[in-house]
Amino acid sequence: MRRLWWVPAALLVTAGLLVAVSRRGELRRALELLTHVSPAKALVALACQAAALVCLAGLQQWLLAVGGVRVAPVAMNRLVLAANAMAGALPGGTAFAAAWLFREFRRRGADRALTAGVLAASGVLSGLGLAVVMLMGVLLAGTRGPGTALLWLFALLGLLAAAGLAALRSPAVRNAIGRRWRRTAARHERLDAAGRATRQLVVHARSVRPGVRPWLTPAALALLNWLLDAACLLASLWALGVPVPWSGLLLAFALVQIPVSARITPGGLGIAEAGLTGLLVAYGLEPGQAFAATLLYRIFSYWLPLPVGGGCWVATALERRR
């Protein structure tokens, strides 16, 4: 059966045209703001986005180095840019990007276990970094918008985590969890392979760099990746001369990253624009201002990295042929 991947794209285009017709005044205001962008301030936004991608590359470079594989910073940045463009340009692009990175890490000397462990560990650290950013946004937002409900959710998750840690002190609980994990992993080969690879990476990292302190470096890089991405949004508002909704900016940014990371559409196209615009309006911006800020932020975080990453992919392919 032919995969109808084009159906969501067609629906998004149709919905976009309907919104454009019904919101002509807001679109006109957004376009007016975009024609008066400060170039110097826009460069700040671009620099923040570039630094965010460098942090993501640094995270994977650190994990590879722990496994004994050295990759030059320039080469690592090129790989991350290419994978990021692949994830954003293709339907289901995250899977293609991960498979491509897997092959490239293998070409540079990493074995299968290390490569799978690096990809799994970087995903976990990135997810934890986003959770920290969201918690910071909830604390800053207070009772405005969805902040109250999320604060209760984080409190509940904290209680569950504390209860789980207390329960793990029991050998019986650990054995039961271990048996359950082995049964689940036996049915899902990829899950089993990722789990084993991550454990091997952690064990090797502890032998090379014992203690918790060395892991603060990759955790900080994962957190900085998100914070610098949020700084790009902040600088986009600044470049447009739009008032910054300080209380809700970080939470709006973090919330919209969840559907974007799910890649329901390539790069979260359409979903990111609608979600971020709506959240910025909820935190006090006018619709035209929110839409202009969202478009400018997406230019820096999505559209500009696509051709740059495509060029990095071509350069990597030519290097492989040579």
mmCIF file with all atom_site columns, C-alpha atoms in Angstrom, residues 116-289:
data_model
loop_
_atom_site.group_PDB
_atom_site.id
_atom_site.type_symbol
_atom_site.label_atom_id
_atom_site.label_alt_id
_atom_site.label_comp_id
_atom_site.label_asym_id
_atom_site.label_entity_id
_atom_site.label_seq_id
_atom_site.pdbx_PDB_ins_code
_atom_site.Cartn_x
_atom_site.Cartn_y
_atom_site.Cartn_z
_atom_site.occupancy
_atom_site.B_iso_or_equiv
_atom_site.pdbx_formal_charge
_atom_site.auth_seq_id
_atom_site.auth_comp_id
_atom_site.auth_asym_id
_atom_site.auth_atom_id
_atom_site.pdbx_PDB_model_num
ATOM 1   C CA . ALA A 1 116 ? 24.174 3.220  19.790 1.00 0.00 ? 116 ALA A CA 1
ATOM 2   C CA . GLY A 1 117 ? 25.107 4.298  23.323 1.00 0.00 ? 117 GLY A CA 1
ATOM 3   C CA . VAL A 1 118 ? 26.126 7.784  22.182 1.00 0.00 ? 118 VAL A CA 1
ATOM 4   C CA . LEU A 1 119 ? 22.867 8.311  20.297 1.00 0.00 ? 119 LEU A CA 1
ATOM 5   C CA . ALA A 1 120 ? 20.768 6.973  23.183 1.00 0.00 ? 120 ALA A CA 1
ATOM 6   C CA . ALA A 1 121 ? 22.643 8.894  25.891 1.00 0.00 ? 121 ALA A CA 1
ATOM 7   C CA . SER A 1 122 ? 22.545 12.168 23.939 1.00 0.00 ? 122 SER A CA 1
ATOM 8   C CA . GLY A 1 123 ? 18.783 11.730 23.485 1.00 0.00 ? 123 GLY A CA 1
ATOM 9   C CA . VAL A 1 124 ? 18.271 11.114 27.199 1.00 0.00 ? 124 VAL A CA 1
ATOM 10  C CA . LEU A 1 125 ? 20.430 14.076 28.230 1.00 0.00 ? 125 LEU A CA 1
ATOM 11  C CA . SER A 1 126 ? 18.682 16.328 25.722 1.00 0.00 ? 126 SER A CA 1
ATOM 12  C CA . GLY A 1 127 ? 15.281 15.264 27.058 1.00 0.00 ? 127 GLY A CA 1
ATOM 13  C CA . LEU A 1 128 ? 16.357 15.949 30.635 1.00 0.00 ? 128 LEU A CA 1
ATOM 14  C CA . GLY A 1 129 ? 17.685 19.353 29.560 1.00 0.00 ? 129 GLY A CA 1
ATOM 15  C CA . LEU A 1 130 ? 14.330 20.255 28.022 1.00 0.00 ? 130 LEU A CA 1
ATOM 16  C CA . ALA A 1 131 ? 12.564 19.124 31.217 1.00 0.00 ? 131 ALA A CA 1
ATOM 17  C CA . VAL A 1 132 ? 14.791 21.470 33.252 1.00 0.00 ? 132 VAL A CA 1
ATOM 18  C CA . VAL A 1 133 ? 14.033 24.354 30.876 1.00 0.00 ? 133 VAL A CA 1
ATOM 19  C CA . MET A 1 134 ? 10.308 23.631 31.156 1.00 0.00 ? 134 MET A CA 1
ATOM 20  C CA . LEU A 1 135 ? 10.523 23.576 34.955 1.00 0.00 ? 135 LEU A CA 1
ATOM 21  C CA . MET A 1 136 ? 12.340 26.930 34.890 1.00 0.00 ? 136 MET A CA 1
ATOM 22  C CA . GLY A 1 137 ? 9.602  28.267 32.605 1.00 0.00 ? 137 GLY A CA 1
ATOM 23  C CA . VAL A 1 138 ? 6.867  27.001 34.934 1.00 0.00 ? 138 VAL A CA 1
ATOM 24  C CA . LEU A 1 139 ? 8.492  28.723 37.924 1.00 0.00 ? 139 LEU A CA 1
ATOM 25  C CA . LEU A 1 140 ? 8.834  31.989 35.992 1.00 0.00 ? 140 LEU A CA 1
ATOM 26  C CA . ALA A 1 141 ? 5.292  31.891 34.581 1.00 0.00 ? 141 ALA A CA 1
ATOM 27  C CA . GLY A 1 142 ? 3.633  31.393 37.962 1.00 0.00 ? 142 GLY A CA 1
ATOM 28  C CA . THR A 1 143 ? -0.145 31.189 37.690 1.00 0.00 ? 143 THR A CA 1
ATOM 29  C CA . ARG A 1 144 ? -0.407 32.651 34.190 1.00 0.00 ? 144 ARG A CA 1
ATOM 30  C CA . GLY A 1 145 ? -1.334 30.396 31.277 1.00 0.00 ? 145 GLY A CA 1
ATOM 31  C CA . PRO A 1 146 ? -0.725 26.668 31.696 1.00 0.00 ? 146 PRO A CA 1
ATOM 32  C CA . GLY A 1 147 ? 1.926  27.269 34.362 1.00 0.00 ? 147 GLY A CA 1
ATOM 33  C CA . THR A 1 148 ? -0.247 26.271 37.334 1.00 0.00 ? 148 THR A CA 1
ATOM 34  C CA . ALA A 1 149 ? -1.285 22.913 35.870 1.00 0.00 ? 149 ALA A CA 1
ATOM 35  C CA . LEU A 1 150 ? 2.292  22.131 34.881 1.00 0.00 ? 150 LEU A CA 1
ATOM 36  C CA . LEU A 1 151 ? 3.574  23.098 38.322 1.00 0.00 ? 151 LEU A CA 1
ATOM 37  C CA . TRP A 1 152 ? 1.231  20.536 39.874 1.00 0.00 ? 152 TRP A CA 1
ATOM 38  C CA . LEU A 1 153 ? 2.366  18.012 37.281 1.00 0.00 ? 153 LEU A CA 1
ATOM 39  C CA . PHE A 1 154 ? 6.036  18.573 38.127 1.00 0.00 ? 154 PHE A CA 1
ATOM 40  C CA . ALA A 1 155 ? 5.239  18.287 41.834 1.00 0.00 ? 155 ALA A CA 1
ATOM 41  C CA . LEU A 1 156 ? 3.467  14.975 41.199 1.00 0.00 ? 156 LEU A CA 1
ATOM 42  C CA . LEU A 1 157 ? 6.361  13.707 39.076 1.00 0.00 ? 157 LEU A CA 1
ATOM 43  C CA . GLY A 1 158 ? 8.781  14.727 41.832 1.00 0.00 ? 158 GLY A CA 1
ATOM 44  C CA . LEU A 1 159 ? 6.803  12.763 44.412 1.00 0.00 ? 159 LEU A CA 1
ATOM 45  C CA . LEU A 1 160 ? 6.652  9.742  42.101 1.00 0.00 ? 160 LEU A CA 1
ATOM 46  C CA . ALA A 1 161 ? 10.406 9.978  41.480 1.00 0.00 ? 161 ALA A CA 1
ATOM 47  C CA . ALA A 1 162 ? 11.106 10.164 45.210 1.00 0.00 ? 162 ALA A CA 1
ATOM 48  C CA . ALA A 1 163 ? 8.830  7.183  45.837 1.00 0.00 ? 163 ALA A CA 1
ATOM 49  C CA . GLY A 1 164 ? 10.513 5.269  43.028 1.00 0.00 ? 164 GLY A CA 1
ATOM 50  C CA . LEU A 1 165 ? 14.005 5.957  44.391 1.00 0.00 ? 165 LEU A CA 1
ATOM 51  C CA . ALA A 1 166 ? 12.880 4.824  47.833 1.00 0.00 ? 166 ALA A CA 1
ATOM 52  C CA . ALA A 1 167 ? 11.375 1.650  46.357 1.00 0.00 ? 167 ALA A CA 1
ATOM 53  C CA . LEU A 1 168 ? 14.567 0.892  44.433 1.00 0.00 ? 168 LEU A CA 1
ATOM 54  C CA . ARG A 1 169 ? 16.381 0.442  47.717 1.00 0.00 ? 169 ARG A CA 1
ATOM 55  C CA . SER A 1 170 ? 14.518 -2.860 48.011 1.00 0.00 ? 170 SER A CA 1
ATOM 56  C CA . PRO A 1 171 ? 16.287 -5.809 46.285 1.00 0.00 ? 171 PRO A CA 1
ATOM 57  C CA . ALA A 1 172 ? 12.907 -7.397 45.547 1.00 0.00 ? 172 ALA A CA 1
ATOM 58  C CA . VAL A 1 173 ? 11.751 -4.312 43.647 1.00 0.00 ? 173 VAL A CA 1
ATOM 59  C CA . ARG A 1 174 ? 15.006 -4.134 41.665 1.00 0.00 ? 174 ARG A CA 1
ATOM 60  C CA . ASN A 1 175 ? 14.750 -7.802 40.736 1.00 0.00 ? 175 ASN A CA 1
ATOM 61  C CA . ALA A 1 176 ? 11.125 -7.396 39.628 1.00 0.00 ? 176 ALA A CA 1
ATOM 62  C CA . ILE A 1 177 ? 11.997 -4.374 37.483 1.00 0.00 ? 177 ILE A CA 1
ATOM 63  C CA . GLY A 1 178 ? 14.946 -6.263 36.001 1.00 0.00 ? 178 GLY A CA 1
ATOM 64  C CA . ARG A 1 179 ? 12.764 -9.232 35.066 1.00 0.00 ? 179 ARG A CA 1
ATOM 65  C CA . ARG A 1 180 ? 10.173 -6.933 33.501 1.00 0.00 ? 180 ARG A CA 1
ATOM 66  C CA . TRP A 1 181 ? 12.828 -5.083 31.517 1.00 0.00 ? 181 TRP A CA 1
ATOM 67  C CA . ARG A 1 182 ? 14.343 -8.345 30.235 1.00 0.00 ? 182 ARG A CA 1
ATOM 68  C CA . ARG A 1 183 ? 10.941 -9.599 29.071 1.00 0.00 ? 183 ARG A CA 1
ATOM 69  C CA . THR A 1 184 ? 10.212 -6.289 27.301 1.00 0.00 ? 184 THR A CA 1
ATOM 70  C CA . ALA A 1 185 ? 13.671 -6.115 25.715 1.00 0.00 ? 185 ALA A CA 1
ATOM 71  C CA . ALA A 1 186 ? 13.356 -9.718 24.509 1.00 0.00 ? 186 ALA A CA 1
ATOM 72  C CA . ARG A 1 187 ? 10.303 -8.695 22.460 1.00 0.00 ? 187 ARG A CA 1
ATOM 73  C CA . HIS A 1 188 ? 11.913 -5.516 21.079 1.00 0.00 ? 188 HIS A CA 1
ATOM 74  C CA . GLU A 1 189 ? 15.374 -6.107 19.647 1.00 0.00 ? 189 GLU A CA 1
ATOM 75  C CA . ARG A 1 190 ? 16.215 -2.435 19.099 1.00 0.00 ? 190 ARG A CA 1
ATOM 76  C CA . LEU A 1 191 ? 15.208 -1.514 22.646 1.00 0.00 ? 191 LEU A CA 1
ATOM 77  C CA . ASP A 1 192 ? 17.409 -4.291 23.995 1.00 0.00 ? 192 ASP A CA 1
ATOM 78  C CA . ALA A 1 193 ? 20.354 -3.176 21.848 1.00 0.00 ? 193 ALA A CA 1
ATOM 79  C CA . ALA A 1 194 ? 19.953 0.477  22.897 1.00 0.00 ? 194 ALA A CA 1
ATOM 80  C CA . GLY A 1 195 ? 19.742 -0.493 26.572 1.00 0.00 ? 195 GLY A CA 1
ATOM 81  C CA . ARG A 1 196 ? 22.850 -2.662 26.405 1.00 0.00 ? 196 ARG A CA 1
ATOM 82  C CA . ALA A 1 197 ? 24.774 -0.013 24.473 1.00 0.00 ? 197 ALA A CA 1
ATOM 83  C CA . THR A 1 198 ? 23.863 2.726  26.936 1.00 0.00 ? 198 THR A CA 1
ATOM 84  C CA . ARG A 1 199 ? 24.898 0.557  29.902 1.00 0.00 ? 199 ARG A CA 1
ATOM 85  C CA . GLN A 1 200 ? 28.212 -0.247 28.241 1.00 0.00 ? 200 GLN A CA 1
ATOM 86  C CA . LEU A 1 201 ? 28.832 3.432  27.548 1.00 0.00 ? 201 LEU A CA 1
ATOM 87  C CA . VAL A 1 202 ? 28.075 4.409  31.155 1.00 0.00 ? 202 VAL A CA 1
ATOM 88  C CA . VAL A 1 203 ? 30.295 1.621  32.534 1.00 0.00 ? 203 VAL A CA 1
ATOM 89  C CA . HIS A 1 204 ? 33.141 2.634  30.229 1.00 0.00 ? 204 HIS A CA 1
ATOM 90  C CA . ALA A 1 205 ? 32.669 6.316  31.114 1.00 0.00 ? 205 ALA A CA 1
ATOM 91  C CA . ARG A 1 206 ? 32.870 5.511  34.824 1.00 0.00 ? 206 ARG A CA 1
ATOM 92  C CA . SER A 1 207 ? 36.097 3.610  34.294 1.00 0.00 ? 207 SER A CA 1
ATOM 93  C CA . VAL A 1 208 ? 37.636 6.442  32.277 1.00 0.00 ? 208 VAL A CA 1
ATOM 94  C CA . ARG A 1 209 ? 36.155 9.354  34.243 1.00 0.00 ? 209 ARG A CA 1
ATOM 95  C CA . PRO A 1 210 ? 34.885 8.067  37.597 1.00 0.00 ? 210 PRO A CA 1
ATOM 96  C CA . GLY A 1 211 ? 32.339 9.920  39.702 1.00 0.00 ? 211 GLY A CA 1
ATOM 97  C CA . VAL A 1 212 ? 29.425 12.198 38.872 1.00 0.00 ? 212 VAL A CA 1
ATOM 98  C CA . ARG A 1 213 ? 31.368 15.393 38.224 1.00 0.00 ? 213 ARG A CA 1
ATOM 99  C CA . PRO A 1 214 ? 32.578 14.556 34.678 1.00 0.00 ? 214 PRO A CA 1
ATOM 100 C CA . TRP A 1 215 ? 28.940 14.013 33.608 1.00 0.00 ? 215 TRP A CA 1
ATOM 101 C CA . LEU A 1 216 ? 28.160 17.610 34.494 1.00 0.00 ? 216 LEU A CA 1
ATOM 102 C CA . THR A 1 217 ? 29.864 18.621 31.238 1.00 0.00 ? 217 THR A CA 1
ATOM 103 C CA . PRO A 1 218 ? 27.492 16.781 28.851 1.00 0.00 ? 218 PRO A CA 1
ATOM 104 C CA . ALA A 1 219 ? 24.509 17.685 31.045 1.00 0.00 ? 219 ALA A CA 1
ATOM 105 C CA . ALA A 1 220 ? 25.487 21.362 30.857 1.00 0.00 ? 220 ALA A CA 1
ATOM 106 C CA . LEU A 1 221 ? 25.931 21.130 27.072 1.00 0.00 ? 221 LEU A CA 1
ATOM 107 C CA . ALA A 1 222 ? 22.470 19.579 26.697 1.00 0.00 ? 222 ALA A CA 1
ATOM 108 C CA . LEU A 1 223 ? 20.938 22.325 28.845 1.00 0.00 ? 223 LEU A CA 1
ATOM 109 C CA . LEU A 1 224 ? 22.834 25.092 27.042 1.00 0.00 ? 224 LEU A CA 1
ATOM 110 C CA . ASN A 1 225 ? 21.601 23.758 23.714 1.00 0.00 ? 225 ASN A CA 1
ATOM 111 C CA . TRP A 1 226 ? 18.002 24.497 24.775 1.00 0.00 ? 226 TRP A CA 1
ATOM 112 C CA . LEU A 1 227 ? 18.764 27.749 26.594 1.00 0.00 ? 227 LEU A CA 1
ATOM 113 C CA . LEU A 1 228 ? 20.617 29.185 23.598 1.00 0.00 ? 228 LEU A CA 1
ATOM 114 C CA . ASP A 1 229 ? 17.734 28.119 21.356 1.00 0.00 ? 229 ASP A CA 1
ATOM 115 C CA . ALA A 1 230 ? 15.399 30.013 23.684 1.00 0.00 ? 230 ALA A CA 1
ATOM 116 C CA . ALA A 1 231 ? 17.806 32.963 23.561 1.00 0.00 ? 231 ALA A CA 1
ATOM 117 C CA . CYS A 1 232 ? 17.363 32.941 19.773 1.00 0.00 ? 232 CYS A CA 1
ATOM 118 C CA . LEU A 1 233 ? 13.627 33.435 20.300 1.00 0.00 ? 233 LEU A CA 1
ATOM 119 C CA . LEU A 1 234 ? 14.316 36.220 22.787 1.00 0.00 ? 234 LEU A CA 1
ATOM 120 C CA . ALA A 1 235 ? 16.708 37.938 20.357 1.00 0.00 ? 235 ALA A CA 1
ATOM 121 C CA . SER A 1 236 ? 14.100 37.620 17.587 1.00 0.00 ? 236 SER A CA 1
ATOM 122 C CA . LEU A 1 237 ? 11.608 39.567 19.713 1.00 0.00 ? 237 LEU A CA 1
ATOM 123 C CA . TRP A 1 238 ? 14.339 42.108 20.474 1.00 0.00 ? 238 TRP A CA 1
ATOM 124 C CA . ALA A 1 239 ? 15.200 42.477 16.765 1.00 0.00 ? 239 ALA A CA 1
ATOM 125 C CA . LEU A 1 240 ? 11.560 43.215 15.949 1.00 0.00 ? 240 LEU A CA 1
ATOM 126 C CA . GLY A 1 241 ? 11.227 45.800 18.726 1.00 0.00 ? 241 GLY A CA 1
ATOM 127 C CA . VAL A 1 242 ? 8.441  43.738 20.278 1.00 0.00 ? 242 VAL A CA 1
ATOM 128 C CA . PRO A 1 243 ? 7.943  43.751 24.070 1.00 0.00 ? 243 PRO A CA 1
ATOM 129 C CA . VAL A 1 244 ? 9.266  40.541 25.626 1.00 0.00 ? 244 VAL A CA 1
ATOM 130 C CA . PRO A 1 245 ? 6.748  38.508 27.676 1.00 0.00 ? 245 PRO A CA 1
ATOM 131 C CA . TRP A 1 246 ? 9.373  37.647 30.288 1.00 0.00 ? 246 TRP A CA 1
ATOM 132 C CA . SER A 1 247 ? 7.118  35.598 32.533 1.00 0.00 ? 247 SER A CA 1
ATOM 133 C CA . GLY A 1 248 ? 5.940  33.192 29.837 1.00 0.00 ? 248 GLY A CA 1
ATOM 134 C CA . LEU A 1 249 ? 8.695  33.232 27.210 1.00 0.00 ? 249 LEU A CA 1
ATOM 135 C CA . LEU A 1 250 ? 10.678 30.236 28.487 1.00 0.00 ? 250 LEU A CA 1
ATOM 136 C CA . LEU A 1 251 ? 7.573  28.130 29.103 1.00 0.00 ? 251 LEU A CA 1
ATOM 137 C CA . ALA A 1 252 ? 6.129  28.934 25.661 1.00 0.00 ? 252 ALA A CA 1
ATOM 138 C CA . PHE A 1 253 ? 9.431  27.950 24.071 1.00 0.00 ? 253 PHE A CA 1
ATOM 139 C CA . ALA A 1 254 ? 9.684  24.679 26.013 1.00 0.00 ? 254 ALA A CA 1
ATOM 140 C CA . LEU A 1 255 ? 6.082  23.628 25.387 1.00 0.00 ? 255 LEU A CA 1
ATOM 141 C CA . VAL A 1 256 ? 6.311  24.055 21.636 1.00 0.00 ? 256 VAL A CA 1
ATOM 142 C CA . GLN A 1 257 ? 9.466  21.894 21.487 1.00 0.00 ? 257 GLN A CA 1
ATOM 143 C CA . ILE A 1 258 ? 7.466  18.780 22.450 1.00 0.00 ? 258 ILE A CA 1
ATOM 144 C CA . PRO A 1 259 ? 5.376  18.541 19.242 1.00 0.00 ? 259 PRO A CA 1
ATOM 145 C CA . VAL A 1 260 ? 8.330  19.834 17.194 1.00 0.00 ? 260 VAL A CA 1
ATOM 146 C CA . SER A 1 261 ? 10.581 17.052 18.540 1.00 0.00 ? 261 SER A CA 1
ATOM 147 C CA . ALA A 1 262 ? 7.888  14.487 17.719 1.00 0.00 ? 262 ALA A CA 1
ATOM 148 C CA . ARG A 1 263 ? 8.343  15.405 14.005 1.00 0.00 ? 263 ARG A CA 1
ATOM 149 C CA . ILE A 1 264 ? 4.679  14.873 13.167 1.00 0.00 ? 264 ILE A CA 1
ATOM 150 C CA . THR A 1 265 ? 5.496  17.049 10.165 1.00 0.00 ? 265 THR A CA 1
ATOM 151 C CA . PRO A 1 266 ? 9.020  17.713 8.816  1.00 0.00 ? 266 PRO A CA 1
ATOM 152 C CA . GLY A 1 267 ? 10.666 20.010 11.349 1.00 0.00 ? 267 GLY A CA 1
ATOM 153 C CA . GLY A 1 268 ? 7.330  20.535 13.080 1.00 0.00 ? 268 GLY A CA 1
ATOM 154 C CA . LEU A 1 269 ? 6.300  22.695 10.117 1.00 0.00 ? 269 LEU A CA 1
ATOM 155 C CA . GLY A 1 270 ? 2.969  24.374 10.765 1.00 0.00 ? 270 GLY A CA 1
ATOM 156 C CA . ILE A 1 271 ? 2.687  22.943 14.275 1.00 0.00 ? 271 ILE A CA 1
ATOM 157 C CA . ALA A 1 272 ? 5.552  25.037 15.638 1.00 0.00 ? 272 ALA A CA 1
ATOM 158 C CA . GLU A 1 273 ? 4.267  28.246 14.042 1.00 0.00 ? 273 GLU A CA 1
ATOM 159 C CA . ALA A 1 274 ? 0.704  27.795 15.269 1.00 0.00 ? 274 ALA A CA 1
ATOM 160 C CA . GLY A 1 275 ? 1.693  26.603 18.738 1.00 0.00 ? 275 GLY A CA 1
ATOM 161 C CA . LEU A 1 276 ? 4.309  29.250 19.482 1.00 0.00 ? 276 LEU A CA 1
ATOM 162 C CA . THR A 1 277 ? 2.147  32.069 18.116 1.00 0.00 ? 277 THR A CA 1
ATOM 163 C CA . GLY A 1 278 ? -0.787 30.980 20.278 1.00 0.00 ? 278 GLY A CA 1
ATOM 164 C CA . LEU A 1 279 ? 1.348  30.685 23.419 1.00 0.00 ? 279 LEU A CA 1
ATOM 165 C CA . LEU A 1 280 ? 2.955  34.102 22.902 1.00 0.00 ? 280 LEU A CA 1
ATOM 166 C CA . VAL A 1 281 ? -0.504 35.630 22.474 1.00 0.00 ? 281 VAL A CA 1
ATOM 167 C CA . ALA A 1 282 ? -1.594 33.900 25.696 1.00 0.00 ? 282 ALA A CA 1
ATOM 168 C CA . TYR A 1 283 ? 1.290  35.605 27.489 1.00 0.00 ? 283 TYR A CA 1
ATOM 169 C CA . GLY A 1 284 ? 0.431  39.115 26.335 1.00 0.00 ? 284 GLY A CA 1
ATOM 170 C CA . LEU A 1 285 ? 1.614  39.745 22.773 1.00 0.00 ? 285 LEU A CA 1
ATOM 171 C CA . GLU A 1 286 ? -0.658 40.980 20.015 1.00 0.00 ? 286 GLU A CA 1
ATOM 172 C CA . PRO A 1 287 ? -1.348 38.341 17.334 1.00 0.00 ? 287 PRO A CA 1
ATOM 173 C CA . GLY A 1 288 ? 0.628  40.232 14.680 1.00 0.00 ? 288 GLY A CA 1
ATOM 174 C CA . GLN A 1 289 ? 3.609  40.643 17.011 1.00 0.00 ? 289 GLN A CA 1
#
